[in-house]
Amino acid sequence: MEEPATPTVSTADPIFELRDVSVTFDMDRGESRVLDQVDLDIRRGEILGVVGESGSGKSMFASALLDAVVDPGVTLGEITYHPTPDRDVDLLNLEEDELKRLRWEEISMVFQGAMSSFNPTMSIRDHFEETIEVHERNMDAGMARARDLLADLYLDADRVLDSYPHELSGGMQQRALIALALVLEPEVLVMDEPTAALDLLMQQSIIGLIDDLAAEYDLTIVFITHDLPLVANLADRLAVMYAFDFIELGPADEVLTGSMHPYTRALLNATPNLDTPRSKMRPIDGAAPDPVSVPEGCSYHPRCPMSDDTCLAEDPPLEAVADDHRVACHYGERVPEVIPLSLEEVRVDE
């Protein structure tokens, strides 16, 4: 049977546009900036992999996309959501009832750790029915979709719906949560470390299922993870975060094999793939910066083997190095020569 053609994602059709987006918290020891003047387009129908170490700002980026930053956090800048190419929604200036409708119905989120997302006193069926009822959808049609989604995720719908969260394994809980996030037919699915609590086999299984769901339900997916190899075969593009901003962005294959930022290469050399011998892995020296005291100049310079006086003094902008590849580094052209990858092939599998 002939494989269906892979849909082409238009670079001129963003579903999200973020301009100068920051998230700040006032603290006793100063302003904590946990997202720092982010500029990014998310394309309709793409799977965008957002990667970086813990504490790089990935989860705050996810919360900003839903205008869900908790008090006393403040989100600044512009986030424009385009449900259709000719409709603009100013996400940060919606009324509360409009925002509540937008979440789940158009933009849905799957968090890390399904147990913390489910109410342990409610059955899985109760969770689906409550979501459908609150959003005033037809119950019969909604539950029929729930069953289809659970089946697509290789779950026995009757057994899962009649179970309480604690009666399901971790992998089953996470798949049920993905089905719940999709039951109202959203356009965008934001997934924040959705497989972090699972074993490697279940992680790979869910990655494959997400890929299938994206194609079947025509989803735009933002997949957030600290595990770059995990998302290697899933993402159309990779966006690498460091110190609360994006430092490299481009097609997944290009970033994986031709990265031009020292930090991206450090991530790849730390865990190139599951088969890499430990002797080949290169841990990243130093630690990610504190959000209250991000270094002047290039935020990565204290950990970078290529840093010089220019890096200490000037913060490099995220600039194009190819048609669809952007890097924030003064010396991006030299990076592949100075910092070789541990392995030529960094994909988990083909």
PDB file of C-alpha atoms in Angstrom, residues 16 18 21-23 35 59-71 73-81 89-100 102-104 107-109 111 190:
ATOM      1  CA  PHE A  16       1.050  31.210  16.842  1.00  0.00           C
ATOM      2  CA  LEU A  18       5.104  35.364  19.759  1.00  0.00           C
ATOM      3  CA  VAL A  21       7.286  37.679  25.131  1.00  0.00           C
ATOM      4  CA  SER A  22       8.634  37.711  28.680  1.00  0.00           C
ATOM      5  CA  VAL A  23       7.470  36.238  31.973  1.00  0.00           C
ATOM      6  CA  LEU A  35      11.061  33.857  29.816  1.00  0.00           C
ATOM      7  CA  SER A  59       7.570  24.941  31.029  1.00  0.00           C
ATOM      8  CA  MET A  60       7.114  28.699  31.375  1.00  0.00           C
ATOM      9  CA  PHE A  61       7.025  28.931  27.583  1.00  0.00           C
ATOM     10  CA  ALA A  62       4.234  26.316  27.585  1.00  0.00           C
ATOM     11  CA  SER A  63       2.270  28.214  30.239  1.00  0.00           C
ATOM     12  CA  ALA A  64       2.637  31.462  28.297  1.00  0.00           C
ATOM     13  CA  LEU A  65       1.118  29.850  25.202  1.00  0.00           C
ATOM     14  CA  LEU A  66      -2.099  29.295  27.172  1.00  0.00           C
ATOM     15  CA  ASP A  67      -1.813  32.539  29.173  1.00  0.00           C
ATOM     16  CA  ALA A  68      -1.683  30.257  32.188  1.00  0.00           C
ATOM     17  CA  VAL A  69       1.254  31.706  34.130  1.00  0.00           C
ATOM     18  CA  VAL A  70       0.300  31.567  37.800  1.00  0.00           C
ATOM     19  CA  ASP A  71       0.217  34.652  40.026  1.00  0.00           C
ATOM     20  CA  GLY A  73       3.902  35.929  37.432  1.00  0.00           C
ATOM     21  CA  VAL A  74       3.382  38.564  34.735  1.00  0.00           C
ATOM     22  CA  THR A  75       3.373  37.802  31.001  1.00  0.00           C
ATOM     23  CA  LEU A  76       4.401  40.671  28.720  1.00  0.00           C
ATOM     24  CA  GLY A  77       4.629  41.063  24.962  1.00  0.00           C
ATOM     25  CA  GLU A  78       2.299  39.823  22.221  1.00  0.00           C
ATOM     26  CA  ILE A  79       0.974  36.318  21.589  1.00  0.00           C
ATOM     27  CA  THR A  80      -1.292  36.080  18.555  1.00  0.00           C
ATOM     28  CA  TYR A  81      -3.207  32.878  17.915  1.00  0.00           C
ATOM     29  CA  VAL A  89      -6.772  36.277  18.548  1.00  0.00           C
ATOM     30  CA  ASP A  90      -4.820  38.481  20.969  1.00  0.00           C
ATOM     31  CA  LEU A  91      -4.241  35.764  23.545  1.00  0.00           C
ATOM     32  CA  LEU A  92      -2.972  37.966  26.367  1.00  0.00           C
ATOM     33  CA  ASN A  93      -5.989  40.303  26.243  1.00  0.00           C
ATOM     34  CA  LEU A  94      -8.871  37.831  26.284  1.00  0.00           C
ATOM     35  CA  GLU A  95     -11.659  37.980  28.860  1.00  0.00           C
ATOM     36  CA  GLU A  96     -11.495  35.150  31.390  1.00  0.00           C
ATOM     37  CA  ASP A  97     -14.502  33.309  29.937  1.00  0.00           C
ATOM     38  CA  GLU A  98     -13.022  33.527  26.423  1.00  0.00           C
ATOM     39  CA  LEU A  99      -9.706  32.214  27.694  1.00  0.00           C
ATOM     40  CA  LYS A 100     -11.348  29.290  29.496  1.00  0.00           C
ATOM     41  CA  LEU A 102     -10.011  28.583  24.237  1.00  0.00           C
ATOM     42  CA  ARG A 103      -8.191  26.177  26.547  1.00  0.00           C
ATOM     43  CA  TRP A 104      -9.247  22.597  25.856  1.00  0.00           C
ATOM     44  CA  ILE A 107      -5.436  24.809  22.630  1.00  0.00           C
ATOM     45  CA  SER A 108      -5.039  21.847  24.962  1.00  0.00           C
ATOM     46  CA  MET A 109      -2.193  20.766  27.218  1.00  0.00           C
ATOM     47  CA  PHE A 111       1.352  17.895  31.635  1.00  0.00           C
ATOM     48  CA  VAL A 190       1.022  21.484  24.014  1.00  0.00           C
TER      49      VAL A 190
END
